[in-house]
PDB file of C-alpha atoms and ligand atoms in Angstrom:
ATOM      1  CA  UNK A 125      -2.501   0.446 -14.685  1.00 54.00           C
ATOM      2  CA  UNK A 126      -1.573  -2.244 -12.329  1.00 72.00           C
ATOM      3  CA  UNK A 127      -3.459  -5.557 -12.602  1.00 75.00           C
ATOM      4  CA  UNK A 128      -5.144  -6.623  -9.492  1.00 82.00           C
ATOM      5  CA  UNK A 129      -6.917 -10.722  -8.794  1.00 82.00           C
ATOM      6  CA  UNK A 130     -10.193  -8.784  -7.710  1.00 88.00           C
ATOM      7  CA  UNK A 131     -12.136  -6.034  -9.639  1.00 91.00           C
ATOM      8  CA  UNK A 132     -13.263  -2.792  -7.452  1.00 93.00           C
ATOM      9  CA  UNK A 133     -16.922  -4.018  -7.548  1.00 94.00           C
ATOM     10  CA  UNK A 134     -15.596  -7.547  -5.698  1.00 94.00           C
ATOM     11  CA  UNK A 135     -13.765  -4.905  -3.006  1.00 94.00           C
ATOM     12  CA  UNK A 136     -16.558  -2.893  -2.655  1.00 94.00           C
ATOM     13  CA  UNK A 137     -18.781  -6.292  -1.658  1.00 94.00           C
ATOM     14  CA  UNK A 138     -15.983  -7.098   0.832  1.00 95.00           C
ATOM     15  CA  UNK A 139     -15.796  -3.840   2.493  1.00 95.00           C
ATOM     16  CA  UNK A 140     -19.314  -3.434   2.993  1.00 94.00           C
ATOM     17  CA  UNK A 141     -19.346  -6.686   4.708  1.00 94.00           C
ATOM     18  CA  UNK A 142     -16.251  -5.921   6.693  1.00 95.00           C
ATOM     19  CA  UNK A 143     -18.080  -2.548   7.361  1.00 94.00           C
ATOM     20  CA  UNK A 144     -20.891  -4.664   8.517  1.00 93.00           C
ATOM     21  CA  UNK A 145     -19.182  -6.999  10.905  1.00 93.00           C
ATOM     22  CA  UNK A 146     -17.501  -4.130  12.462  1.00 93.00           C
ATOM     23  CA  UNK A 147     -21.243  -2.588  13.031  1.00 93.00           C
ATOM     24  CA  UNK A 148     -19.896   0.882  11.721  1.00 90.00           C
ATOM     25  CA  UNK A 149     -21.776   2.448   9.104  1.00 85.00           C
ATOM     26  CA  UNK A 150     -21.025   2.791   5.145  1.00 80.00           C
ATOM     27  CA  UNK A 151     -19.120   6.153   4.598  1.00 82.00           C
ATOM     28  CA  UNK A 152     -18.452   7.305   0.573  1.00 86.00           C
ATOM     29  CA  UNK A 153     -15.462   8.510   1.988  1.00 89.00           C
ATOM     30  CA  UNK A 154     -13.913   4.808   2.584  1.00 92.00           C
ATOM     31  CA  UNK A 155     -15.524   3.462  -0.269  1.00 94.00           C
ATOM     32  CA  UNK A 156     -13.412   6.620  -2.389  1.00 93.00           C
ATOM     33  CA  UNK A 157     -10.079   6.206  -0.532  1.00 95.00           C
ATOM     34  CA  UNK A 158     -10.289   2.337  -1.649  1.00 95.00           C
ATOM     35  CA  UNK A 159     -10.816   3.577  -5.420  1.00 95.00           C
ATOM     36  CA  UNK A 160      -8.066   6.079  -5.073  1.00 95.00           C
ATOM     37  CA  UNK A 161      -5.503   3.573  -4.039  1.00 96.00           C
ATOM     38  CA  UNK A 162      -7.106   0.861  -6.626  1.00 95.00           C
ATOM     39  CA  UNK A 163      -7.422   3.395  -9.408  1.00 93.00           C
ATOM     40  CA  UNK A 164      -3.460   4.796  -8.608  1.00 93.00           C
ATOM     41  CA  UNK A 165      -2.210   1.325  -8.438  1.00 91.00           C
ATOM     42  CA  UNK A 166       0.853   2.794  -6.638  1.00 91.00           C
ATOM     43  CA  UNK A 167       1.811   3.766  -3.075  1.00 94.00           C
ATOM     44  CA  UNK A 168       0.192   7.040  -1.887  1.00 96.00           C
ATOM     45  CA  UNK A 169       0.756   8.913   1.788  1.00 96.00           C
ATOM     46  CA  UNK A 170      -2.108  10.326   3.686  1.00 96.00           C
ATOM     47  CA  UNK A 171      -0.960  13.315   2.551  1.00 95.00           C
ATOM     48  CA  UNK A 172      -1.211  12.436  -1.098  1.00 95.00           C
ATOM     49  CA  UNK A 173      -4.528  11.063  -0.533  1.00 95.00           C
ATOM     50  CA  UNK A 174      -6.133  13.835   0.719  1.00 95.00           C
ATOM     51  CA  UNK A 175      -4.862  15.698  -1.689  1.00 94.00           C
ATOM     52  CA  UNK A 176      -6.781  14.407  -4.475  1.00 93.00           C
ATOM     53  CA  UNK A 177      -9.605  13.755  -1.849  1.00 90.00           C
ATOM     54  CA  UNK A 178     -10.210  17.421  -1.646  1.00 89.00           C
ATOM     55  CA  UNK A 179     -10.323  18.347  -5.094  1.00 88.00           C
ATOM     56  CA  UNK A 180     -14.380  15.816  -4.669  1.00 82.00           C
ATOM     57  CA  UNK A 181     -15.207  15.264  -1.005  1.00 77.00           C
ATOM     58  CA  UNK A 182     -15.050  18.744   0.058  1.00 77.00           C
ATOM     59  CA  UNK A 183     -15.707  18.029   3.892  1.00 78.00           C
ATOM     60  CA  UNK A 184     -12.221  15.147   3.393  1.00 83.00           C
ATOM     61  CA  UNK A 185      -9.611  15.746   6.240  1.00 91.00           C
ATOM     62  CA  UNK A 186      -6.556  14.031   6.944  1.00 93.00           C
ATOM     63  CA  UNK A 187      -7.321  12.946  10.103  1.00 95.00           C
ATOM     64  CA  UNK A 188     -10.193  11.126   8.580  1.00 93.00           C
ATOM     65  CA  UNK A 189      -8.073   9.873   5.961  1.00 95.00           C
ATOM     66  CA  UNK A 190      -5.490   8.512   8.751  1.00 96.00           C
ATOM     67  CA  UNK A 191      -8.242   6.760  10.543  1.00 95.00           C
ATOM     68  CA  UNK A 192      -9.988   4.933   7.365  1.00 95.00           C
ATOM     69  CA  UNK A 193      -6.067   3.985   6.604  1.00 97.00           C
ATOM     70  CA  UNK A 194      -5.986   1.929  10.022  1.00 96.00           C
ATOM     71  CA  UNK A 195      -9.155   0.614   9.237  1.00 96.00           C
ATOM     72  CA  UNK A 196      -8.555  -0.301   5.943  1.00 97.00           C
ATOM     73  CA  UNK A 197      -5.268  -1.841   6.721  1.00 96.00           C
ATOM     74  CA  UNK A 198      -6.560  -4.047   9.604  1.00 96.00           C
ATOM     75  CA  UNK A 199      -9.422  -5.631   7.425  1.00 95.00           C
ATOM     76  CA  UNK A 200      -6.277  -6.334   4.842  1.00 94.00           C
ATOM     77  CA  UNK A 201      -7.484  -3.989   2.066  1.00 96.00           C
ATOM     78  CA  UNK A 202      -4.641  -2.053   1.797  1.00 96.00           C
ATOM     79  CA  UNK A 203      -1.096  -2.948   2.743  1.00 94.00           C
ATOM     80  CA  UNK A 204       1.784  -0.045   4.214  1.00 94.00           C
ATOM     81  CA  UNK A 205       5.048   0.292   3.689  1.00 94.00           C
ATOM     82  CA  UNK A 206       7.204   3.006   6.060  1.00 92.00           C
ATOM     83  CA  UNK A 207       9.369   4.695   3.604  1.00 91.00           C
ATOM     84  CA  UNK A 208      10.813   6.944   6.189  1.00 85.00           C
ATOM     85  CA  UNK A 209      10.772   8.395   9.745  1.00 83.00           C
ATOM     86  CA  UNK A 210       7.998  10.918   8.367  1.00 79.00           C
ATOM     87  CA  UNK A 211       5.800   7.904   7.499  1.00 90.00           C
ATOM     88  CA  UNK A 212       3.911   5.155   4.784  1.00 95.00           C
ATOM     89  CA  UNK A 213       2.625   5.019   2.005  1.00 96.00           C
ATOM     90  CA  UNK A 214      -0.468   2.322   1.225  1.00 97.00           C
ATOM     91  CA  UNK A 215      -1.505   0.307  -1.414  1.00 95.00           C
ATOM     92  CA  UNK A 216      -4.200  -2.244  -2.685  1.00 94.00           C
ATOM     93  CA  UNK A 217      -3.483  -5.082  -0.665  1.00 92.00           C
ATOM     94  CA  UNK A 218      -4.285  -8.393  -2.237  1.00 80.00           C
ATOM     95  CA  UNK A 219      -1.599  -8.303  -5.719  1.00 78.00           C
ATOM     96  CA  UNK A 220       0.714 -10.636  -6.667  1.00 81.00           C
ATOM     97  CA  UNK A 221       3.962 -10.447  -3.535  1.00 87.00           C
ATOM     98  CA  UNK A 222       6.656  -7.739  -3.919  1.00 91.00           C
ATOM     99  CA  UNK A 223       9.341  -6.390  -2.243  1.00 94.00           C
ATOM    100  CA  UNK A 224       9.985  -2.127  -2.288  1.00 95.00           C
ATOM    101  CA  UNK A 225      13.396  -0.471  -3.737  1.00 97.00           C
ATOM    102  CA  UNK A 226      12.783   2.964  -2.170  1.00 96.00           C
ATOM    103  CA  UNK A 227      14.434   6.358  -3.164  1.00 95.00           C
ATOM    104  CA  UNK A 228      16.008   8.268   0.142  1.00 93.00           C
ATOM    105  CA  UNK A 229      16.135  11.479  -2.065  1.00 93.00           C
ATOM    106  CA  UNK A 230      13.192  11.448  -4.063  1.00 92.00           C
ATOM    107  CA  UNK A 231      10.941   9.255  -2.648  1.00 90.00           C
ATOM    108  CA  UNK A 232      10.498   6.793  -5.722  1.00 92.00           C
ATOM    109  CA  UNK A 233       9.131   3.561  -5.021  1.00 94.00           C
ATOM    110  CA  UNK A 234      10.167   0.753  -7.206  1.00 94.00           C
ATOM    111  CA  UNK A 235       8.375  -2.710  -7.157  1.00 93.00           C
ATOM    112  CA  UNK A 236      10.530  -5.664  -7.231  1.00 95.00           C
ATOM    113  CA  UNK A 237       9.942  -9.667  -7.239  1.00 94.00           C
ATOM    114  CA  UNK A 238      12.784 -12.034  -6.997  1.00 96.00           C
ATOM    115  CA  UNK A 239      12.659 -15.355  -6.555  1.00 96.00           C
ATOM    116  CA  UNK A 240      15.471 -16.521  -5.642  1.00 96.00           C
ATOM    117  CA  UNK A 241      15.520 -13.596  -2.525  1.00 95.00           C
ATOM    118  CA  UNK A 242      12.249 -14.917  -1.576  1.00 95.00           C
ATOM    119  CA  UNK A 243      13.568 -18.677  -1.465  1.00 95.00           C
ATOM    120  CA  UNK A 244      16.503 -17.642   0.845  1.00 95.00           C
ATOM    121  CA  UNK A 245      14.386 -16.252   3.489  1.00 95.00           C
ATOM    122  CA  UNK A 246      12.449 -18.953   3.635  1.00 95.00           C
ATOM    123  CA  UNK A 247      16.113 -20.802   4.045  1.00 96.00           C
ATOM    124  CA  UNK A 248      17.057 -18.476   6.519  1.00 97.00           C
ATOM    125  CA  UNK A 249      13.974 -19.112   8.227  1.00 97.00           C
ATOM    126  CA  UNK A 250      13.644 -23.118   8.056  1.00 96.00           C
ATOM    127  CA  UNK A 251      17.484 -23.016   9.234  1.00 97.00           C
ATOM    128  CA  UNK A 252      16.161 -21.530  12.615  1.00 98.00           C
ATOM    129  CA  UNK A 253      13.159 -24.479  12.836  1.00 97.00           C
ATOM    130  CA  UNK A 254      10.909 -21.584  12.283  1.00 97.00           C
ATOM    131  CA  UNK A 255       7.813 -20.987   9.897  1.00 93.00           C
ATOM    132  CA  UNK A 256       8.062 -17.919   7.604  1.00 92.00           C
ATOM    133  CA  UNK A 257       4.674 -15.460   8.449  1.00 91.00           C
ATOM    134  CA  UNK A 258       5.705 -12.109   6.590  1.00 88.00           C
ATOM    135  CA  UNK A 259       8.669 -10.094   5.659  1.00 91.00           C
ATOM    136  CA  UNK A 260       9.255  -6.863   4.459  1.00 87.00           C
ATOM    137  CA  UNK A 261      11.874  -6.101   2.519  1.00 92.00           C
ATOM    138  CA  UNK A 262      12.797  -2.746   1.762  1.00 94.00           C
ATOM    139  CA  UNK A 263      15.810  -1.315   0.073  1.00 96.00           C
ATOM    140  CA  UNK A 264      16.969   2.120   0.346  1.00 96.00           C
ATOM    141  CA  UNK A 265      18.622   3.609  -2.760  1.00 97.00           C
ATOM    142  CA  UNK A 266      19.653   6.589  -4.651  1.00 96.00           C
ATOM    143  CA  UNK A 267      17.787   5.792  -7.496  1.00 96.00           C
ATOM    144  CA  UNK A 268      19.013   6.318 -11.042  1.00 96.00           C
ATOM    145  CA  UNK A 269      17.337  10.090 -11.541  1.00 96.00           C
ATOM    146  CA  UNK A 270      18.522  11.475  -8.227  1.00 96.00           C
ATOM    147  CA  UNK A 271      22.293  10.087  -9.628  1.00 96.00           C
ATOM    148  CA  UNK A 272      22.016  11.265 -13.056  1.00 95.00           C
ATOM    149  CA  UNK A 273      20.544  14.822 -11.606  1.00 93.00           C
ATOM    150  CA  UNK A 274      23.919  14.805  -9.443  1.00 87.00           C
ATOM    151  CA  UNK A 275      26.639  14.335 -11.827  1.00 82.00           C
ATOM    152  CA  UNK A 276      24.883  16.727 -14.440  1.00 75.00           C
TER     153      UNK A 276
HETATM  154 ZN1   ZN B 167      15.445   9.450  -6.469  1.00 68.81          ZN
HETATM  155 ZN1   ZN B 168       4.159  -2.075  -3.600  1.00 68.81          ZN
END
């Protein structure tokens, strides 16, 4: 499993607060969603998520699960990527900074860090007398599998 700074319990605290300053009240379905993305430690679609929703909250729909995404997202719980024109995938925001190496065949996400990559766009950035706020850097691959599964 992935290792996060905060434990679920210090999430929890910070959601029901967040849940409290947006005057909305506590749902067990946000509380779950956050647990299946902390608990998956990967990148999950809507889709995905209600999946596995179903199978314990049987009244979980994906429109619900769409709308506690956004909300989620916009109190910086959970972070999205767009993997393709069909849509993102989400995961626990707050981990250490990565780029995504995604697979345009299979869908495989691969995490990736380099340091030197990050140092350049702040480079690029500095050359243009500008301050660097976010990037997102995403690579689209055949990954290794889909390759292998070709030439077999
Ligand atoms: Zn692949
Ligand atoms: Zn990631």
């Amino acid at each position: 499993m992935r290792q996060y700074r905060d434990s679920f319990e210090t999430i929890l605290e910070r959601l029901h607060l967040s849940i409290r300053k947006n005057g909305l009240k506590n749902s067990k379905q946000r509380e779950y969603i956050l647990k299946v993305l902390y608990e998956n430690g990967g990148h999950l679609s809507p889709e995905e998520i209600f999946t596995i929703a179903r199978k314990n909250h049987k009244g979980a729909s994906l429109s619900s699960i769409y709308r506690i995404l956004a909300f989620l997202e916009k109190e910086g719980f959970v972070l999205s990527i767009e993997v393709d024109s069909s849509g993102r995938k989400y995961e626990i925001a707050g981990g250490l900074h990565h780029d995504h190496i995604i697979c345009t065949e299979c869908g495989e996400i691969i995490e990736f860090y380099n340091e030197a990559l990050e140092q350049l766009q702040n480079e690029i950035v500095k050359s243009y007398e500008a301050v660097l706020v976010s990037h997102d850097m995403r690579l689209f691959v055949s990954c290794k599998q889909c390759l292998q599964k070709r030439t077999s």
